[in-house]
Amino acid sequence: MNNPPDISQDPKEYEEYAHGVQKHVRGYLMVGALLLTFTAITVALSYVDFGTRKANIGIAMLVATLKAGAVAAVFMHLAAEKRLIYRILIFTGFFVLGLFWLTLLAWYDYPIFR
Amino acid sequence: MDASTSVETHHDPHAHAPEHEHHELGFWRKYIFSTDHKVIGIQYGLCGLAFLFFGFCLMMLMRWQLAYPGQALPVIGKWLPHIFGAGSMPDGKMTPDFYNSLGAMHGTIMIFAGVVPLAFAAFGNFVVPLQIGAPDMTFPKVNAASFWAFAVGGLIMLISFFVPGGAAKSGWTSYTPLAAVADTGPGHNPVFNGQTLWLIGFIFLITSSLLGAINFITTIIQLRAKGLTWMRLPFFVWAQFVTAFLLVLAFPPLEAAIIMQLMDRVAHTSFFLPTGLVVNGVPMSISGGGSPLLWQHLFWFLGHPEVYVLILPAFGIVAEVLANNSRKPLWGYKSLVFSVLVIGFLSFIVWAHHMWLTGMGSTVSAFFQTTTLLISIPSVIILSAFFISLWGGSIRFTVPMLFTTAFLPMFGIGGLTGIPLAFNSADLYLHDTYYVIAHFHYIVAPGTIFGLFAGVYYWFPKATGRKMNDFWGKVHFWPTLICMNVIFLPMFLQGMAGMHRRWYDGGQGWNVANEHTIWGLTGFQWNTPISWAAWIMGLAQIPFIINFFWSIRHGEKVNDNPWEATTLEWTAPSPPPHGNFLTPPVAYRGPYEYSLPGRERDFTMQNEPVEPAERARRKAPAELVPA
Amino acid sequence: MEIPYTVSTRPDTGLWNAKIGIWLFLASEVMLFGGLFSAYIFLRIDAAPGMWPHGLLNVPVGAGNTAILIISSVTVVLAWASLKMRRYRAYWWYMLVTISCGVIFLTVKLAYEWPQKFEHFGVYIKPGALGKYEKYLGNERRAEKGMEPRIEITGHLHSQTAKEYEVALDPVNADPDNPAMDRPHFLPLAVTDKIATIEKADVERATMFLPTHSAYFASYFTITGLHGLHVLGGVLVFIYMWLPVSKKLYQRNPEHLANRVEVSGLFWHFVDLIWIFVFPLFYLL
C-alpha cells in the first residue's frame, strides 16, 4: 500500500484512500475464515486413510502449504510485494529445499540416475 | 531536492532518527554504546584483532607440544597451570585434553571471534557506508546490538577456559556424539563446562552475525548515494554484500543444530546420539534414535559458506588496494561481480565435500564433486582478474600493496591445493591429514589475514588522520610472509605422508610420521622448524602491534586522501564526523578511474562531475549518464 | 545527515528500510526452522519400528491454539490497516486482541499442554520381554495386520518400588486389541484406572514424557519451545507498540508507527506460518 495522503490537506483524497484500504480489509477477513476452515479440514483429513502414511503426510503438507501461501500472499502482502523481496525469498526457498533434498540424497543414496 | 536525503512527509516536521541529536552525547553513548558505524567498526576491529592475537597464542602453545611432545614448556609452562587450571599442564607438560582444547578453541576463536568480526564486521562497518556515500547504516541500534552480542559471545568463549574441565575440546567442528558427551560427569559442572559454554557463546556470535548481515544488505540496497548504481560500486562493497547474504542464509541451520546439541547436553535428548551408544564402557541411558550424521550436515551447511565469508571480504580489500597502487582500473570488473555472485550461490550446494568419508552414495557424491569443482572456476576468474590488473600498472609498493601482492600467489597456492580435496577419491587419503590444514591455512593465513593487514594499513589514515609507519610495516611484512611459508608448505608433505591432524603427540608415536624422510627430515621432525617459524612469526607481529597503537597518536599526519584513491570514503574528512559527509555525495563515474587519459592527475574521484569535453572524449559516454 | 528511507520509500526499490530488514530476518528464520524441520524429517525416517509415537498430543487443544494464532494474524493485519486509515482507537483494540491471543496461546501451551506431558509416564519394554506384556501391547494382532509393533506402555505412574512400576494404563494399553485403538482419537481418552505391574528388569527405559523420552518428544519440545519463544518475543514487541508511548509516535509520525506495526506484523505472520506446519506434523501425522 502506498503512503496515505494527509487527511488535513486532502480530505477527499484521504477518504478515497481509506476506502481502498477498507476493501483490503474484507479480503483479510475472508482469508481468515478460509484459514480456520482449512484447519478443520486438515484435522478431518488426518482421520481419513489414504493408503500409506506417506500419502497422509503428503496431503497434510499440501493443505498446510496452501494455508501458508494464503498467509504469505494476503496477510504478508507478498502478492503485491516488490521484486527485490521475491528474489530474496526465492533464493531462500531454493537453499532450504536444497538443505532438505541434498541431505536426504546423501543419507539414503537415492539412485536417481539408475 | 536531493533524493538521498529523507523525503519526510510534510506533516511530521519534527521526526528524525534518534541518533540525529543536537546535544553532545556522554562518554558512554559516544564511545562504548555508540550507534555510529565508525565507532562500531573500530570496536569490532580492536576486539577482532585481540581475539586474533589470542588465537595465535593458543597455536603457539600447541606448536610446542608438536615439536617437543611430552616436554615441559620452559618458563611459561610453570605459570600456565595457574591460569588454565592444574589439569592443563602439570609440571609444564601439556595434557592431551588441554592440547585438544587449544586446537578446538584456536579454530573457533580465529574464525568466529577473529577473522569474521574483523573482515566482515569491522571493515564492513567502517568502510561500506563511507564508500556508498551513506550517513550510517540503516539500523544503527541493531548495529550496536550486533557488536555487543559478539562481545558477549567472545567473552563466553574466553570464560570457557576457566571452568572446571577446561574449554571445549571436541574440535571446532564439535562432531557428535563426542561433543555431546564431552565435558560431562565428575569434575564438570552441568552447565558451566567447556562444551556447553562453547555452544552458548556460539549462539551469541551467530546472532551478532545475523543482525550485522541484515544491516549490511539493507544499507547497500537502500543507502547508495545518487548516481552510485550497482555497477559503479567498489568491488569491496559487492564482496561484503555477497558475504552478508551467506551469513544470513547459512548460519541459521547451524544455530538450529547448536540448539539441538545444547538440548542433548542439558536436557538429555538424543538428537545426535545413536541408539546403543556406549561411553567409557557403560551404555548410555538415552532414548537413542539420533544421528551424528545430522550434526555434520547442519554444521557443514554453514561451514562451507563460512569459508567464503572468510575470503570474500579479503578479495574486496585486495581489489581496492590493488587498483589504488597500480594506478589503473581493475581489469574485468563485470567478471569480478559475476564471479562473486556465482560463488555466493554455489557455496550453498557444495557442503558435503567436507563429508566424503561418511558413506554417501556415489550419485550424490558425484553431484557435490561437480559443484565443488564448478565453484573453483569463479575463484580462478577473480584471482586471474587481479593478476591481470597488475599488468601495465605503475605499481607502488606501499605497505598495503606488499600484503596485497603477496596475497595473490598465497591464495593461489591455497586454492589450487584444494582441488585434490574436491575429489572424494583423493580425499579418502587426504582427509583429516595435515594436507587439509595446509590447504585452508594458506587461504586464511597468508590469504585472508594478509588482506586484512593490507586493509588495516590502508584505511588507518581514514580512521585516524595519520599513517602507520612504513618502515615498521615492512619489518612486519617480510618475516611474516617468509614464516607463513615455512610453517605451511611442509605441512602439505606431512599430510601426503599420512600424518593426521589432531594427533596430540605430533606424530611422534606413529610410523607414518617417522618411517620416511621428506627433504631430509621425517614428518615428525618437520614439526620443529615449523614451530620455530610460528614463534618467530609471533615475534614479527610485535612491530605491527606497537606501530598500530603508537601511530594513533604519533603517526605522520596526512590529508584526507593520502593514497590518492578514487572511492567515496576518501572524500570524507579523516576521521569522518558523525554523519560522514558535510554534503551528500553524488557519484558521476565508476570506482576505479585511475590514469584517465587527458587529465592532470592520475586519479579521478567518483564524485567528480563529468565535463562535456570529457564526455565527448570518452569511448563509452553512455556509462557516465547518472542513473 | 539523517538516515533516509526510514518511512518513505526509495524510488528504485519501492521499499523502505525496515521492510527489507524484516524480510531478510524472516529469510534467516526460514533457514533456522528449516534446520529444525530437517532434524524432524531425519529422526522420524530413521526411527526404529514402534519408536515414533502417534496420537500422544491433544488434537482439539492444538487445533484450538491454531485457531487462536490465525485469529491473531487477522487482528494484527486489521490493526495495521486501522493505522493506515488513521483510526487509532480501532488499532488499539485490534492490537489488544492480538496480544491477548498470543498470551492465550502461550498459557495453553505452558500451563496446560506441556505440564500434561510432564506428568505422563512411559515405559519402553526390552525386546526380549515383549511377549510377557502382550496383554498390554497386543502385538500378535498387530503383526497379523502388518502394523508396527507397540513397544511402550504408557499412562500415569501410580507408584514404584525398587523392583517394579505400578502404572495406571492409557486406554491403548488397557485394551490393546480393540480396533478403535489402532488410530488416535480426536478427543483424547482419559487414563484408565487399570493398574499394570511392570518389573524393572524388563524395562529398557522409563521416563516421563520429557524431551529426554524419545526423538519425538525431543523434537516436539524443542520446536514448540523455540516457536513459543518467538511468540513471546512478538507479544512483547506488540505490547510496546500498544502502550501509551506508541500514541506519542502516532501523533508525531503516524506512518512511522504504521510501518513498525507492519514489520512486527510480518514477524507475527511468520510465527503463525511455522505453527501451520508444526501442528499437523506433530499433532496429526
mmCIF file of C-alpha atoms in Angstrom, chain B residues 69-229:
data_model
loop_
_atom_site.group_PDB
_atom_site.id
_atom_site.type_symbol
_atom_site.label_atom_id
_atom_site.label_comp_id
_atom_site.label_asym_id
_atom_site.label_seq_id
_atom_site.Cartn_x
_atom_site.Cartn_y
_atom_site.Cartn_z
ATOM 1 C CA PRO B 69 55.891 -33.660 22.789
ATOM 2 C CA GLY B 70 55.832 -34.518 26.450
ATOM 3 C CA GLN B 71 58.487 -31.988 27.322
ATOM 4 C CA ALA B 72 57.926 -29.246 29.856
ATOM 5 C CA LEU B 73 57.410 -25.828 28.361
ATOM 6 C CA PRO B 74 60.162 -23.611 29.765
ATOM 7 C CA VAL B 75 59.335 -20.523 31.776
ATOM 8 C CA ILE B 76 55.737 -20.090 30.653
ATOM 9 C CA GLY B 77 54.940 -23.691 31.416
ATOM 10 C CA LYS B 78 55.225 -23.047 35.125
ATOM 11 C CA TRP B 79 52.623 -20.346 35.351
ATOM 12 C CA LEU B 80 50.163 -21.604 32.751
ATOM 13 C CA PRO B 81 48.570 -24.110 35.133
ATOM 14 C CA HIS B 82 47.840 -21.182 37.413
ATOM 15 C CA ILE B 83 45.812 -19.626 34.620
ATOM 16 C CA PHE B 84 44.269 -22.621 32.954
ATOM 17 C CA GLY B 85 43.943 -24.950 35.888
ATOM 18 C CA ALA B 86 46.095 -27.734 37.223
ATOM 19 C CA GLY B 87 44.776 -30.195 34.685
ATOM 20 C CA SER B 88 46.162 -28.278 31.749
ATOM 21 C CA MET B 89 49.930 -28.501 32.033
ATOM 22 C CA PRO B 90 51.090 -30.302 35.153
ATOM 23 C CA ASP B 91 54.828 -29.606 35.549
ATOM 24 C CA GLY B 92 54.618 -27.608 32.365
ATOM 25 C CA LYS B 93 53.848 -30.674 30.264
ATOM 26 C CA MET B 94 50.747 -30.486 28.136
ATOM 27 C CA THR B 95 47.970 -32.991 28.708
ATOM 28 C CA PRO B 96 46.135 -34.423 25.696
ATOM 29 C CA ASP B 97 42.888 -32.825 26.843
ATOM 30 C CA PHE B 98 44.495 -29.415 27.050
ATOM 31 C CA TYR B 99 46.047 -29.871 23.624
ATOM 32 C CA ASN B 100 42.616 -30.711 22.241
ATOM 33 C CA SER B 101 41.144 -27.649 23.931
ATOM 34 C CA LEU B 102 43.802 -25.477 22.378
ATOM 35 C CA GLY B 103 43.063 -26.964 18.983
ATOM 36 C CA ALA B 104 39.313 -26.595 19.192
ATOM 37 C CA MET B 105 39.452 -23.084 20.568
ATOM 38 C CA HIS B 106 42.199 -21.928 18.198
ATOM 39 C CA GLY B 107 39.929 -22.788 15.294
ATOM 40 C CA THR B 108 36.757 -21.418 16.808
ATOM 41 C CA ILE B 109 38.241 -18.171 18.038
ATOM 42 C CA MET B 110 40.264 -17.435 14.943
ATOM 43 C CA ILE B 111 37.326 -17.941 12.634
ATOM 44 C CA PHE B 112 34.339 -16.659 14.574
ATOM 45 C CA ALA B 113 35.859 -14.200 17.007
ATOM 46 C CA GLY B 114 38.811 -13.098 14.925
ATOM 47 C CA VAL B 115 38.520 -13.159 11.159
ATOM 48 C CA VAL B 116 34.768 -12.787 10.655
ATOM 49 C CA PRO B 117 34.390 -9.833 13.041
ATOM 50 C CA LEU B 118 37.463 -8.191 11.593
ATOM 51 C CA ALA B 119 36.972 -8.885 7.888
ATOM 52 C CA PHE B 120 33.222 -8.571 7.688
ATOM 53 C CA ALA B 121 32.040 -6.541 10.644
ATOM 54 C CA ALA B 122 34.974 -4.212 11.305
ATOM 55 C CA PHE B 123 35.979 -3.294 7.770
ATOM 56 C CA GLY B 124 32.441 -3.574 6.511
ATOM 57 C CA ASN B 125 31.025 -1.344 9.196
ATOM 58 C CA PHE B 126 33.677 1.294 8.879
ATOM 59 C CA VAL B 127 34.155 1.400 5.137
ATOM 60 C CA VAL B 128 30.918 0.387 3.409
ATOM 61 C CA PRO B 129 28.709 3.325 4.428
ATOM 62 C CA LEU B 130 31.530 5.686 3.536
ATOM 63 C CA GLN B 131 32.109 4.008 0.183
ATOM 64 C CA ILE B 132 28.449 4.219 -0.785
ATOM 65 C CA GLY B 133 28.058 7.780 0.438
ATOM 66 C CA ALA B 134 25.689 6.988 3.288
ATOM 67 C CA PRO B 135 25.456 8.775 6.645
ATOM 68 C CA ASP B 136 25.366 5.491 8.592
ATOM 69 C CA MET B 137 23.907 2.015 8.426
ATOM 70 C CA THR B 138 20.133 1.717 8.009
ATOM 71 C CA PHE B 139 19.697 0.253 11.502
ATOM 72 C CA PRO B 140 22.234 1.862 13.856
ATOM 73 C CA LYS B 141 20.787 0.444 17.080
ATOM 74 C CA VAL B 142 20.691 -3.053 15.612
ATOM 75 C CA ASN B 143 24.298 -2.464 14.640
ATOM 76 C CA ALA B 144 25.236 -1.699 18.229
ATOM 77 C CA ALA B 145 23.282 -4.751 19.392
ATOM 78 C CA SER B 146 25.188 -6.885 16.958
ATOM 79 C CA PHE B 147 28.535 -5.707 18.332
ATOM 80 C CA TRP B 148 27.529 -6.323 21.913
ATOM 81 C CA ALA B 149 26.192 -9.782 21.084
ATOM 82 C CA PHE B 150 29.614 -10.507 19.584
ATOM 83 C CA ALA B 151 31.365 -9.168 22.671
ATOM 84 C CA VAL B 152 29.246 -11.352 24.959
ATOM 85 C CA GLY B 153 29.791 -14.390 22.770
ATOM 86 C CA GLY B 154 33.525 -13.855 22.640
ATOM 87 C CA LEU B 155 33.648 -13.329 26.373
ATOM 88 C CA ILE B 156 31.807 -16.594 26.971
ATOM 89 C CA MET B 157 34.327 -18.360 24.755
ATOM 90 C CA LEU B 158 37.157 -16.917 26.843
ATOM 91 C CA ILE B 159 35.479 -17.766 30.127
ATOM 92 C CA SER B 160 35.139 -21.361 28.999
ATOM 93 C CA PHE B 161 38.876 -21.799 29.546
ATOM 94 C CA PHE B 162 38.484 -21.223 33.241
ATOM 95 C CA VAL B 163 35.653 -23.575 34.155
ATOM 96 C CA PRO B 164 36.333 -26.999 35.643
ATOM 97 C CA GLY B 165 37.373 -29.309 32.847
ATOM 98 C CA GLY B 166 38.605 -26.501 30.661
ATOM 99 C CA ALA B 167 37.455 -25.256 27.302
ATOM 100 C CA ALA B 168 35.723 -27.229 24.580
ATOM 101 C CA LYS B 169 37.959 -29.934 23.271
ATOM 102 C CA SER B 170 35.963 -31.704 20.580
ATOM 103 C CA GLY B 171 37.302 -29.809 17.607
ATOM 104 C CA TRP B 172 35.980 -26.574 16.199
ATOM 105 C CA THR B 173 33.567 -28.822 14.321
ATOM 106 C CA SER B 174 32.097 -30.243 17.553
ATOM 107 C CA TYR B 175 31.212 -33.547 15.979
ATOM 108 C CA THR B 176 28.719 -35.600 17.910
ATOM 109 C CA PRO B 177 28.484 -37.974 19.698
ATOM 110 C CA LEU B 178 31.846 -36.986 21.180
ATOM 111 C CA ALA B 179 30.920 -33.340 21.592
ATOM 112 C CA ALA B 180 27.562 -34.214 23.101
ATOM 113 C CA VAL B 181 29.109 -36.367 25.825
ATOM 114 C CA ALA B 182 32.365 -34.483 26.383
ATOM 115 C CA ASP B 183 32.862 -32.287 29.432
ATOM 116 C CA THR B 184 30.246 -34.174 31.423
ATOM 117 C CA GLY B 185 30.465 -36.340 34.504
ATOM 118 C CA PRO B 186 32.528 -35.960 37.653
ATOM 119 C CA GLY B 187 34.557 -32.793 37.865
ATOM 120 C CA HIS B 188 32.309 -30.956 35.418
ATOM 121 C CA ASN B 189 29.505 -28.523 36.048
ATOM 122 C CA PRO B 190 26.269 -29.436 34.235
ATOM 123 C CA VAL B 191 26.053 -26.024 32.563
ATOM 124 C CA PHE B 192 29.342 -24.227 33.145
ATOM 125 C CA ASN B 193 31.514 -26.622 31.249
ATOM 126 C CA GLY B 194 33.641 -26.002 28.206
ATOM 127 C CA GLN B 195 31.448 -27.548 25.525
ATOM 128 C CA THR B 196 28.153 -26.132 26.806
ATOM 129 C CA LEU B 197 29.667 -22.667 27.113
ATOM 130 C CA TRP B 198 31.033 -23.070 23.593
ATOM 131 C CA LEU B 199 27.503 -23.749 22.376
ATOM 132 C CA ILE B 200 26.005 -20.835 24.285
ATOM 133 C CA GLY B 201 28.753 -18.450 23.212
ATOM 134 C CA PHE B 202 28.284 -19.544 19.647
ATOM 135 C CA ILE B 203 24.608 -18.612 19.719
ATOM 136 C CA PHE B 204 25.609 -15.070 20.632
ATOM 137 C CA LEU B 205 28.193 -14.978 17.858
ATOM 138 C CA ILE B 206 25.660 -16.224 15.314
ATOM 139 C CA THR B 207 23.069 -13.686 16.470
ATOM 140 C CA SER B 208 25.673 -10.963 16.079
ATOM 141 C CA SER B 209 26.487 -12.034 12.521
ATOM 142 C CA LEU B 210 22.836 -12.301 11.532
ATOM 143 C CA LEU B 211 21.991 -8.833 12.783
ATOM 144 C CA GLY B 212 25.072 -7.395 11.142
ATOM 145 C CA ALA B 213 24.395 -9.078 7.834
ATOM 146 C CA ILE B 214 20.821 -7.793 7.701
ATOM 147 C CA ASN B 215 22.148 -4.305 8.284
ATOM 148 C CA PHE B 216 24.745 -4.566 5.530
ATOM 149 C CA ILE B 217 22.374 -5.844 2.890
ATOM 150 C CA THR B 218 19.703 -3.253 3.599
ATOM 151 C CA THR B 219 22.246 -0.454 3.746
ATOM 152 C CA ILE B 220 23.863 -1.369 0.450
ATOM 153 C CA ILE B 221 20.496 -1.656 -1.279
ATOM 154 C CA GLN B 222 18.892 1.453 0.149
ATOM 155 C CA LEU B 223 21.538 3.993 1.033
ATOM 156 C CA ARG B 224 23.687 4.191 -2.058
ATOM 157 C CA ALA B 225 24.325 7.805 -2.972
ATOM 158 C CA LYS B 226 22.766 9.372 -6.002
ATOM 159 C CA GLY B 227 24.487 8.177 -9.148
ATOM 160 C CA LEU B 228 26.009 5.181 -7.434
ATOM 161 C CA THR B 229 24.475 2.432 -9.494
#
